[in-house]
XYZ file of C-alpha atoms in Angstrom:
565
model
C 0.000 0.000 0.000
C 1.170 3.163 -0.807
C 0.707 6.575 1.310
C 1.583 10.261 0.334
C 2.728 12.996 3.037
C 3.204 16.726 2.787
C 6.846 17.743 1.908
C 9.110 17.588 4.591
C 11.675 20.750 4.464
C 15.376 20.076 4.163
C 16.293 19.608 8.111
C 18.418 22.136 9.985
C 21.796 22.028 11.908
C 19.098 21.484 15.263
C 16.642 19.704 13.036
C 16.924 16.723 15.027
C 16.341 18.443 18.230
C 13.267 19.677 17.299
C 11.833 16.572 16.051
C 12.437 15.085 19.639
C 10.644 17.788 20.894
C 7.720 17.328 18.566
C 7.652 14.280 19.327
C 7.681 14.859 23.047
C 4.843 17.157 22.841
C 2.688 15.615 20.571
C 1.828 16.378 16.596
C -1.876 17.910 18.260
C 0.490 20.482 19.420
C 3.006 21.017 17.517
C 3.716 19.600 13.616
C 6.866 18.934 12.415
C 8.561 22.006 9.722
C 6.261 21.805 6.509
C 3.467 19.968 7.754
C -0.324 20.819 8.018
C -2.005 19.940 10.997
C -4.166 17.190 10.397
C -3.856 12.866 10.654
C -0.641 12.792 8.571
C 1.264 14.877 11.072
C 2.359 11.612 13.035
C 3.201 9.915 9.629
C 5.022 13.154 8.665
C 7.096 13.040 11.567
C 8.364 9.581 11.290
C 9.190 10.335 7.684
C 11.059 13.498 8.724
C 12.600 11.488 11.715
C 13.642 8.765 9.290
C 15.591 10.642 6.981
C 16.830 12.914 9.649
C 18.515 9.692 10.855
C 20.107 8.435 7.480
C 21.713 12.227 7.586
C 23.302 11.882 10.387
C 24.573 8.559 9.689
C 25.791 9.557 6.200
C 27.008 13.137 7.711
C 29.453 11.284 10.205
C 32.866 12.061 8.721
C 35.735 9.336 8.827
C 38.323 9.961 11.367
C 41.884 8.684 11.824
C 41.801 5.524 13.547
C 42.796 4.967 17.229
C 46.353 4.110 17.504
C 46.687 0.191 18.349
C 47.496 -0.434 21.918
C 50.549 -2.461 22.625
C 50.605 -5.701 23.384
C 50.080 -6.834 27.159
C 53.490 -8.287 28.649
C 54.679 -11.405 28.589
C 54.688 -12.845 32.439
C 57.450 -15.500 32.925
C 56.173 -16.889 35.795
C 55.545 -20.617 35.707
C 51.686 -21.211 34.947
C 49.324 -22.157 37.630
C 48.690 -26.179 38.071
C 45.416 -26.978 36.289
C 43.917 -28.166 39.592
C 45.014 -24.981 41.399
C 43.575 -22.527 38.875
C 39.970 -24.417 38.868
C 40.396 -23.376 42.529
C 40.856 -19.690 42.115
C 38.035 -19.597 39.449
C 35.849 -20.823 42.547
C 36.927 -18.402 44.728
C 36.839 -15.621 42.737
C 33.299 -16.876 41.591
C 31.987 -17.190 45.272
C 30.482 -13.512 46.413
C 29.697 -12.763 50.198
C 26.080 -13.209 51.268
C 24.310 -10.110 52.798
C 25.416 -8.608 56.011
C 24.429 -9.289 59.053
C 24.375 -11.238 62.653
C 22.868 -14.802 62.317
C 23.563 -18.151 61.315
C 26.431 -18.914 59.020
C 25.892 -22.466 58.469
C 28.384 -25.653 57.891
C 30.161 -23.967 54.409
C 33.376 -22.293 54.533
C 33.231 -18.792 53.392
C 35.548 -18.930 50.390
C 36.093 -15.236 50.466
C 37.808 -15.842 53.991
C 40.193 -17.923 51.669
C 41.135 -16.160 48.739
C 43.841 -13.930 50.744
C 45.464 -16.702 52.100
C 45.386 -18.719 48.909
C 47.227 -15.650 47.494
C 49.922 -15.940 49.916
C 50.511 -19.427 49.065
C 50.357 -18.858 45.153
C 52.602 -15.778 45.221
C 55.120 -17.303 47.569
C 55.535 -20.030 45.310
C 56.035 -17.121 42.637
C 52.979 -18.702 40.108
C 51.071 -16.630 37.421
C 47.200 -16.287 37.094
C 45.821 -17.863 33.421
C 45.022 -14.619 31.713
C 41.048 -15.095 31.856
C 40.753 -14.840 35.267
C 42.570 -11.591 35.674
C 39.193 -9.399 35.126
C 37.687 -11.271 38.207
C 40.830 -10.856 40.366
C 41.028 -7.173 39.271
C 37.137 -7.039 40.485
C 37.720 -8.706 43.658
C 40.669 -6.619 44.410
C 38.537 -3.513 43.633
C 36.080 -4.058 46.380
C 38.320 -5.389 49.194
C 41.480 -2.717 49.586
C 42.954 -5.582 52.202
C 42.971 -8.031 49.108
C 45.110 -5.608 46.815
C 48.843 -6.169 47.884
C 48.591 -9.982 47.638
C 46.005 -9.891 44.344
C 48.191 -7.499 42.365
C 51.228 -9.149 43.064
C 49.867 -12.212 41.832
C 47.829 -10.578 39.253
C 51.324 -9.087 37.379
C 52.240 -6.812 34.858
C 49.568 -7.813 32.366
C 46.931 -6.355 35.364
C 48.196 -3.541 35.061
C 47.829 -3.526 31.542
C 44.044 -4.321 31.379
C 44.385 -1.266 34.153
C 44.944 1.437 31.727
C 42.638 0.286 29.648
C 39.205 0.207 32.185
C 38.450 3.193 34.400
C 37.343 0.671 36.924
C 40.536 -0.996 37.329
C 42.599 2.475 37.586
C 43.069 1.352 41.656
C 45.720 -0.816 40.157
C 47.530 1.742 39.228
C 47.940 4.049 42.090
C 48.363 0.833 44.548
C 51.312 0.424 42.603
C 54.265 2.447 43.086
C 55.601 4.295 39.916
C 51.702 3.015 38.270
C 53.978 -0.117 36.957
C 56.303 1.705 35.006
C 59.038 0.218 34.461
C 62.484 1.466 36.559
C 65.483 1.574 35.018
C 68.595 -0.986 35.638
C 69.746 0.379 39.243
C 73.227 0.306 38.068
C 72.413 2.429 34.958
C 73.498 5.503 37.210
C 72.088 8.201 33.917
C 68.922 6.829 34.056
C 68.403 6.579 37.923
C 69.285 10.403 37.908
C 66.892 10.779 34.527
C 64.019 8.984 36.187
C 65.031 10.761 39.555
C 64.779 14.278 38.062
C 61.823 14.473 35.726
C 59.764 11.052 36.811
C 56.287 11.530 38.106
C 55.501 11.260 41.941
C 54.887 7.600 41.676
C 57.498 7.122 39.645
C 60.258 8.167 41.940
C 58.697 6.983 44.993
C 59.020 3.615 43.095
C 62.913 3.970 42.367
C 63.758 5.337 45.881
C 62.038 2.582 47.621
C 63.772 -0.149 45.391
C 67.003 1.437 45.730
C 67.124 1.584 48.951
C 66.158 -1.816 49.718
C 69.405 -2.852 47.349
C 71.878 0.126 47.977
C 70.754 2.165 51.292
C 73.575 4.914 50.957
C 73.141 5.300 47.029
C 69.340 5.795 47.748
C 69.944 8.569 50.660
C 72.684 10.827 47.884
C 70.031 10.204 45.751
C 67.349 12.023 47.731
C 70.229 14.840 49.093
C 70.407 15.791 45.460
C 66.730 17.056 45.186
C 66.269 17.947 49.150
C 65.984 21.261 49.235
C 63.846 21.997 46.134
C 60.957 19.346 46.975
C 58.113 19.793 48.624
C 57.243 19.128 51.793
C 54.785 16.441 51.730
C 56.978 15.035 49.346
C 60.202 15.017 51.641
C 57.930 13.540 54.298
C 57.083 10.625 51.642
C 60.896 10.574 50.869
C 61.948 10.795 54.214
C 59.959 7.994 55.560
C 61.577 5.704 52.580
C 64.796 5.719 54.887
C 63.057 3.047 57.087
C 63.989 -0.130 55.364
C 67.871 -0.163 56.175
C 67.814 2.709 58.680
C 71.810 2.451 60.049
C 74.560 5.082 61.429
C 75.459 6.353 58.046
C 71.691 7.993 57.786
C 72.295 9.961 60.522
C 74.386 12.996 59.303
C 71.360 13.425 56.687
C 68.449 13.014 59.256
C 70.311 15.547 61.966
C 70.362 18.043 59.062
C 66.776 17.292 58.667
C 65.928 17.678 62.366
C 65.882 21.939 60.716
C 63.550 21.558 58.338
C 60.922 23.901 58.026
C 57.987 21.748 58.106
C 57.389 19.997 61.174
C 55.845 16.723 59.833
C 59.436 16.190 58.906
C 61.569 16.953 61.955
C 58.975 14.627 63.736
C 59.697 12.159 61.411
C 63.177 12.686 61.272
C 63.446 12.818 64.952
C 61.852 9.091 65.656
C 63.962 7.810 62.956
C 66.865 8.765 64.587
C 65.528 7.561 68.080
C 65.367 4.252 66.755
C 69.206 4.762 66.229
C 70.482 3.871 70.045
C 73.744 5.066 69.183
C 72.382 8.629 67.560
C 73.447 12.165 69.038
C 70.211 12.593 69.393
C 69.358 9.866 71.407
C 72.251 10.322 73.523
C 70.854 13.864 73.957
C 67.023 12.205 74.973
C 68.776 9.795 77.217
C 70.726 12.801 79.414
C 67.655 14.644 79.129
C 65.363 11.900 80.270
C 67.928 10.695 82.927
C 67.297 14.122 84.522
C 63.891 13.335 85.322
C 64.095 9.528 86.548
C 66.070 8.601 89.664
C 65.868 5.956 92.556
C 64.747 7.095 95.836
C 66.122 4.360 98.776
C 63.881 4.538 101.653
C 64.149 2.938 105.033
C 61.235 1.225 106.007
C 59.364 0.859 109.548
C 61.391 -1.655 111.763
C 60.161 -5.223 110.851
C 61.347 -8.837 110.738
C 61.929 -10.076 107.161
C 59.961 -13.038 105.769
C 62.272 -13.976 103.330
C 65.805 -13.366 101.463
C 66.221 -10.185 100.609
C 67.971 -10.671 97.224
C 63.960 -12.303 96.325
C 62.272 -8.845 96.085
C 63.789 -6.659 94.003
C 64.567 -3.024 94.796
C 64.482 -4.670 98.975
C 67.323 -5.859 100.747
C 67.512 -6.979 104.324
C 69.945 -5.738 107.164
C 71.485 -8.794 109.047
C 69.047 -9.623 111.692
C 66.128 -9.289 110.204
C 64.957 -5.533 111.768
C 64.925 -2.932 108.855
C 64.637 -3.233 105.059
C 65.512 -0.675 102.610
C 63.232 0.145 99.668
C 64.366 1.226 95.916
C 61.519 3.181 94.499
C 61.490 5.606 91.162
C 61.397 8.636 91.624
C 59.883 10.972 88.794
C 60.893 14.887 87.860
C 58.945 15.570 85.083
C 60.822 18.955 83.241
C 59.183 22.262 83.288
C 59.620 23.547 80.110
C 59.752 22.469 76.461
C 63.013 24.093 75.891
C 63.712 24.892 71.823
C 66.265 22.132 72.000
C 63.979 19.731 72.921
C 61.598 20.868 70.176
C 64.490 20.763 67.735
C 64.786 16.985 68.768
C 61.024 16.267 67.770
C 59.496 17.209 70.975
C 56.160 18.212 70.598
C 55.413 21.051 72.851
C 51.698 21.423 72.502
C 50.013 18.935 74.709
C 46.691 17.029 73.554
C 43.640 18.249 75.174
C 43.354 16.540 78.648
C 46.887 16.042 78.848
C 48.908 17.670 81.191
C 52.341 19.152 79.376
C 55.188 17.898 81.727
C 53.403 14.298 81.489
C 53.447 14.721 77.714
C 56.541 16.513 77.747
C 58.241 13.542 79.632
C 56.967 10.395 78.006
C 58.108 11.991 74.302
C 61.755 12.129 76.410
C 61.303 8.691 77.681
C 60.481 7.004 74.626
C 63.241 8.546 72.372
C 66.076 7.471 75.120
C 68.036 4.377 74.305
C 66.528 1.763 76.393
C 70.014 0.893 77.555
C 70.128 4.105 79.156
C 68.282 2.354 82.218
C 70.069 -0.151 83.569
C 73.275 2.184 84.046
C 71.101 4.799 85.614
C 68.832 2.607 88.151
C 72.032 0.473 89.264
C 72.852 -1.681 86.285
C 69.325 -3.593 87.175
C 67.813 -5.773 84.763
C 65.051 -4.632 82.400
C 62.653 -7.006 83.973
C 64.144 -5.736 87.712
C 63.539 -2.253 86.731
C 59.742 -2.862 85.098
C 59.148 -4.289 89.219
C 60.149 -1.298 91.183
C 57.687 0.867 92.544
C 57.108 4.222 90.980
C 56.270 7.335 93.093
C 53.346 9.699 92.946
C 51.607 8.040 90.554
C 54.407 8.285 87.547
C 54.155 4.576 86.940
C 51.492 4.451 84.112
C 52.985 7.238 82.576
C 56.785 6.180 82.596
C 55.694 2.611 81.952
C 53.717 3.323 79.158
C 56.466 5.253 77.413
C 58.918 2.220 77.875
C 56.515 0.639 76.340
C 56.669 2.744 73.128
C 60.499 2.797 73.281
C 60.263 -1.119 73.567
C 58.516 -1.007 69.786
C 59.948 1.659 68.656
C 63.842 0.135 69.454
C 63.007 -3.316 69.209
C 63.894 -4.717 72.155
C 63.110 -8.199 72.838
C 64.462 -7.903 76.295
C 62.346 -4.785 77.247
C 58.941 -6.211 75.995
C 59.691 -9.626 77.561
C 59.735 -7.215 81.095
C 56.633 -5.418 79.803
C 54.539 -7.810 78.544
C 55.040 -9.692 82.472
C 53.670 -13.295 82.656
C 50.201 -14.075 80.496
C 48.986 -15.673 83.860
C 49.103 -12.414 85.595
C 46.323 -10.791 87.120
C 45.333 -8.477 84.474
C 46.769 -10.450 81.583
C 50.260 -8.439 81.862
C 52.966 -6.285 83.216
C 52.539 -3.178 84.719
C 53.516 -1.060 81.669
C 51.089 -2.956 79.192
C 48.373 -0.867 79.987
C 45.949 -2.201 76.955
C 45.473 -4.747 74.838
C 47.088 -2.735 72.031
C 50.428 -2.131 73.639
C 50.281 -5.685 74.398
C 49.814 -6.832 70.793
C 52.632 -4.380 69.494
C 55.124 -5.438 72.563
C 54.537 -9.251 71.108
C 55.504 -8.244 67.591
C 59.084 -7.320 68.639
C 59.232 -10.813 69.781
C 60.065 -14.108 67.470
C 57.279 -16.190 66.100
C 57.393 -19.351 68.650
C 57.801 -17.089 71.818
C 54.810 -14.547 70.933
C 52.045 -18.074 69.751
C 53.742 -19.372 73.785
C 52.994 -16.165 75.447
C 49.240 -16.133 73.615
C 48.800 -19.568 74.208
C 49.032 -18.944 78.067
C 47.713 -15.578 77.941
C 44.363 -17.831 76.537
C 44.960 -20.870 79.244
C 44.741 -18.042 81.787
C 41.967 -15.501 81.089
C 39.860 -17.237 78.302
C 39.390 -16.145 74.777
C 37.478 -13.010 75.761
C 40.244 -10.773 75.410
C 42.318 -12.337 73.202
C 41.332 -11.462 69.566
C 43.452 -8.657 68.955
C 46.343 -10.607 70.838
C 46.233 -13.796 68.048
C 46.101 -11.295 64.897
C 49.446 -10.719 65.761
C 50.158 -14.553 65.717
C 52.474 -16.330 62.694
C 50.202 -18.543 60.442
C 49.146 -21.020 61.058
C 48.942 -20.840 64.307
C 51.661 -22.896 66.396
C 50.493 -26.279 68.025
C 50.698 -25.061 71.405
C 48.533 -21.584 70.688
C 46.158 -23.809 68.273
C 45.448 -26.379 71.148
C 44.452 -23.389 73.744
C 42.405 -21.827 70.959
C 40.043 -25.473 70.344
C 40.682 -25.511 74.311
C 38.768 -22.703 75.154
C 36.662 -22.789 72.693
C 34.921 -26.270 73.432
C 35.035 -24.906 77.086
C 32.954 -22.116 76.029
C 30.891 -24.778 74.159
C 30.562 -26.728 77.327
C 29.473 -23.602 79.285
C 26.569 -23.504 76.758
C 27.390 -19.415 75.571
C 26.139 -18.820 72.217
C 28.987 -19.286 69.658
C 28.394 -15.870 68.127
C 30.143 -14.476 71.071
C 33.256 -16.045 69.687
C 32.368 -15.834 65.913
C 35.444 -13.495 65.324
C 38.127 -15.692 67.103
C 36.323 -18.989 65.114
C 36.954 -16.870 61.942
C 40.365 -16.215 62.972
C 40.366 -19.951 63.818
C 39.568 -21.007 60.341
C 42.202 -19.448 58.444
C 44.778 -19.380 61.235
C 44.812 -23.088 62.604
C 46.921 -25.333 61.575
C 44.871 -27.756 59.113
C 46.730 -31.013 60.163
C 44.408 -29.882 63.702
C 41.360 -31.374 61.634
C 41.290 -34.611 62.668
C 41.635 -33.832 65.950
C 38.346 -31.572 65.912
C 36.374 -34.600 64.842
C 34.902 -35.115 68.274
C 33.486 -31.670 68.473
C 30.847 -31.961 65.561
C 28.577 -33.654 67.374
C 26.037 -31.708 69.295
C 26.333 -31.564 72.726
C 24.116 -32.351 75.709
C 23.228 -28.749 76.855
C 23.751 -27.604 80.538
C 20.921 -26.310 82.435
C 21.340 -22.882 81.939
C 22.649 -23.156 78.389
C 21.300 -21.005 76.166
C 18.377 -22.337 73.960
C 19.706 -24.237 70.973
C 23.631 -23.517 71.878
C 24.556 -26.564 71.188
C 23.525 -27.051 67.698
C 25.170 -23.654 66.651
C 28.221 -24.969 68.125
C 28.153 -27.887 66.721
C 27.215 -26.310 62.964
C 30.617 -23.902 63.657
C 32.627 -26.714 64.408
C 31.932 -28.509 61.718
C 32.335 -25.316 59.196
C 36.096 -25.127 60.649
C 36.738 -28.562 59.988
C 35.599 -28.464 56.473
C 37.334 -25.436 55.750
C 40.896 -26.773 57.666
C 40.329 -29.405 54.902
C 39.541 -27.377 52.218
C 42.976 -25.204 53.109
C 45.112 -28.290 53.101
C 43.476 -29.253 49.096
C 44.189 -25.573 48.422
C 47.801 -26.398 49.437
C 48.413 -29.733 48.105
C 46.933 -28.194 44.872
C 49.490 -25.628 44.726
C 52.382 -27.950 45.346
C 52.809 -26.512 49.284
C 51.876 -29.165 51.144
């Protein structure tokens, strides 16, 4: 059938505009250009629409093509075993249910695994199959804890497919220098090329990995460029000197101790603090020395109950009559002199904080540790940490030891702090919280800090003890994965609710030991419930048990798969 329609005018440059807008309004109110009002107005405006279209199209002038991009890297890794990368497609496939408290059921949460199976794959230096590196991109996207280990694994062709999606652009900032490529570290011309006119990134990237390999050659580096940077940048710089801080940094950070911004000379200052042998800490030790000294004073007349040599700071006169105490005695100073501030003393006290309190702990933790024993009468650390402390200067000078401890290292020092796990109150006198605690146990080796948790757990229960195991090797040691299960199944027993302890069974899952499996089969059943247990207790417990022997199982596949069993 054939159908006739009023001329339709050549369009204009906004003829298409106004079509939509006919259109919009309706051809009762408006026609399109040339058109009568009347029942071919619609048909009119299709036409007009039609050939407004095949215009455009025919309009579109040819442009110069996009330039190709370059092909992605090769990555010389070996490949993944084929049994090991069907494994990573199902954990990267596996998304995390919705939110909330509740039942988890009897299935291990293979998101819980993914990091660790990371650890394993990149420690055995394997590369992902190309076709999974959109999914590991996307996982790494929405968990910033999973981006070290994913883009590690994930290589230089991630960061390829990085530049090419918007969404993936996280990739490139989490990487120092964006993956570029740095030049040979020998090539000294390009080091000082890359050094000079790099981006941000770039030479962040080239300082860090020179001084990992060459600590002085990265330190003339950064004197080169010192004075002209900026100073967030020099702050950023500065704190590079950390990995293979020494005595030959120290001329360079005492000049920094001036700078003008005082981000810097606060950095500078702890750097060198953590230098025992520094000017600087010699001058925080005479300072701090200054304001600590033992008091001996004579008791009331009394007869002794035991050797003297047993209580430390105590001694007994022959006879039994008198005893002589040691106790601290604190001078806090008066002033924040500009010396002191030159030395990365902060002068202006928190709110709530008294100054010579903050004032003296900043002097206490920057002194050498050894400073001490030679002033309190060459006691040991663990002597010292047990003498009394007058006027209520213990918490305070305790708790700065206890920074000095982390700050320096010292195994000996945190050994004193930390106290015995069996204490009342879970510690020495100086750990004061459970975060001093966990950072006093990371100056320690592996198989003393899982020993000191493990009877830290015998002793006081799980209830306290979560942030304590995070700082725990993996897995966990037999003797700190026995009190874990211990206390556990005597919470079980108790008939609590096991989403009390949900985070420590989490931790449990991808922190014990999977060889422990077997040894868990006796807790799957559910239990006979106590009197006062709460309602249903015991099949939760038993559901949770048997979801951390699965996944202990499903760990040691995961390793055997990728050859680290």
């Amino acid at each position: 059938m054939t159908r006739t329609s009023a001329p339709v005018d050549a369009p204009g440059a906004d003829a298409w505009e106004g079509l939509v807008t006919t259109a919009l309004l309706g051809t009762d109110r408006r026609t399109p250009p040339g058109t009568a009002p009347g029942p071919d107005a619609p048909l009119a405006l299709l036409d007009a629409a039609a050939v407004e279209t095949v215009r455009r199209r025919a309009g579109l002038r040819p442009a110069r093509a996009a330039e190709r991009p370059q092909a992605a890297p090769e990555d010389s890794r070996p490949a993944l075993p084929p049994a090991a990368a069907r494994r990573l497609a199902l954990l990267l496939a596996d998304r995390p249910g919705p939110s909330g408290g509740g039942r988890r059921g009897a299935a291990p949460d293979l998101t819980e695994l993914l990091p660790q199976w990371l650890a394993v794959a990149n420690a055995r230096g394997f590369a992902p199959p190309p076709q999974v590196l959109p999914a590991l991109l996307d996982a790494a996207r929405g968990r910033t804890d999973l981006r070290p280990a994913a883009l590690e694994f994930a290589g230089p062709r991630a960061l390829w497919l990085a530049r090419l999606n918007p969404d993936w652009r996280f990739a490139l900032r989490a990487t120092p220098g964006g993956g570029a490529a740095l030049p040979h570290l020998q090539d000294d011309d390009s080091v000082r090329q890359l050094w000079q006119e790099g981006l941000f990134a770039e030479r962040v990237a080239l300082l860090s990995a020179l001084r990992s390999r060459t600590p002085a050659a990265a330190r003339d580096l950064l004197a080169t460029t010192w004075g002209t940077e900026r100073a967030e940048d020099r702050l950023m710089f500065l704190d590079s000197l950390r990995e293979g801080l020494g005595p030959d940094d120290e001329p360079f950070l005492e000049e920094a101790l001036a700078d003008r911004s005082r981000n810097v000379r606060a950095t500078a200052a702890e750097l060198l603090s953590a230098l025992p042998g520094s000017a600087l800490a010699a001058r925080m030790a005479v300072r701090a020395e200054a304001c600590v000294a033992i008091d001996h004073m004579r008791s009331a007349p009394q007869r002794a109950t035991g050797a003297g040599g047993d209580i430390p700071g105590r001694t007994t006169q022959p006879g039994g009559t008198t005893q002589t105490t040691a106790t601290i005695a604190v001078e806090a100073p008066h002033e924040c002199d500009p010396g002191m501030e030159r030395d990365g003393v902060v002068a202006k006290a928190p709110a709530g904080r008294g100054e010579r309190s903050w004032w003296f702990g900043q002097l206490v933790e920057a002194a050498p540790l050894g400073t001490w024993s030679r002033r309190l009468g060459g006691r040991t650390p663990r002597e010292i940490v047990a003498l009394p402390v007058a006027d209520g200067w213990q918490g305070e000078l305790h708790a700065a030891w206890c920074r000095a401890a982390v700050r320096q290292r010292d195994a000996a020092w945190s050994r004193a702090l930390l106290g015995d796990p069996s204490a009342p109150e879970a510690g020495g006198p100086g750990a004061v919280s459970l975060a001093e605690r966990a950072k006093l146990l990371g100056t320690l080796g592996g198989a003393e800090r899982a020993e000191w948790v493990a009877g830290f757990i015998a002793a006081h229960g799980l209830s306290e003890a979560f942030q304590l195991l995070g700082v725990c090797a993996v897995p966990w040691a037999a003797p700190l994965g026995r009190a874990v299960v211990d206390a556990l199944n005597i919470a079980r027993d108790a008939g609590s609710y096991p989403w009390s302890f949900s985070g420590v069974m989490g931790l449990a899952e991808r922190c014990l030991d999977p060889s422990e499996a077997a040894r868990l089969d006796a807790l799957l059943a559910v239990p006979d419930e106590p009197e006062n247990a709460s309602p249903g207790a015991g099949g939760y417990w038993a559901e949770a048990f048997q979801r951390l022997v699965t996944t202990l199982r499903l760990r040691a596949a995961m390793a055997e798969e990728l050859g680290a069993a």
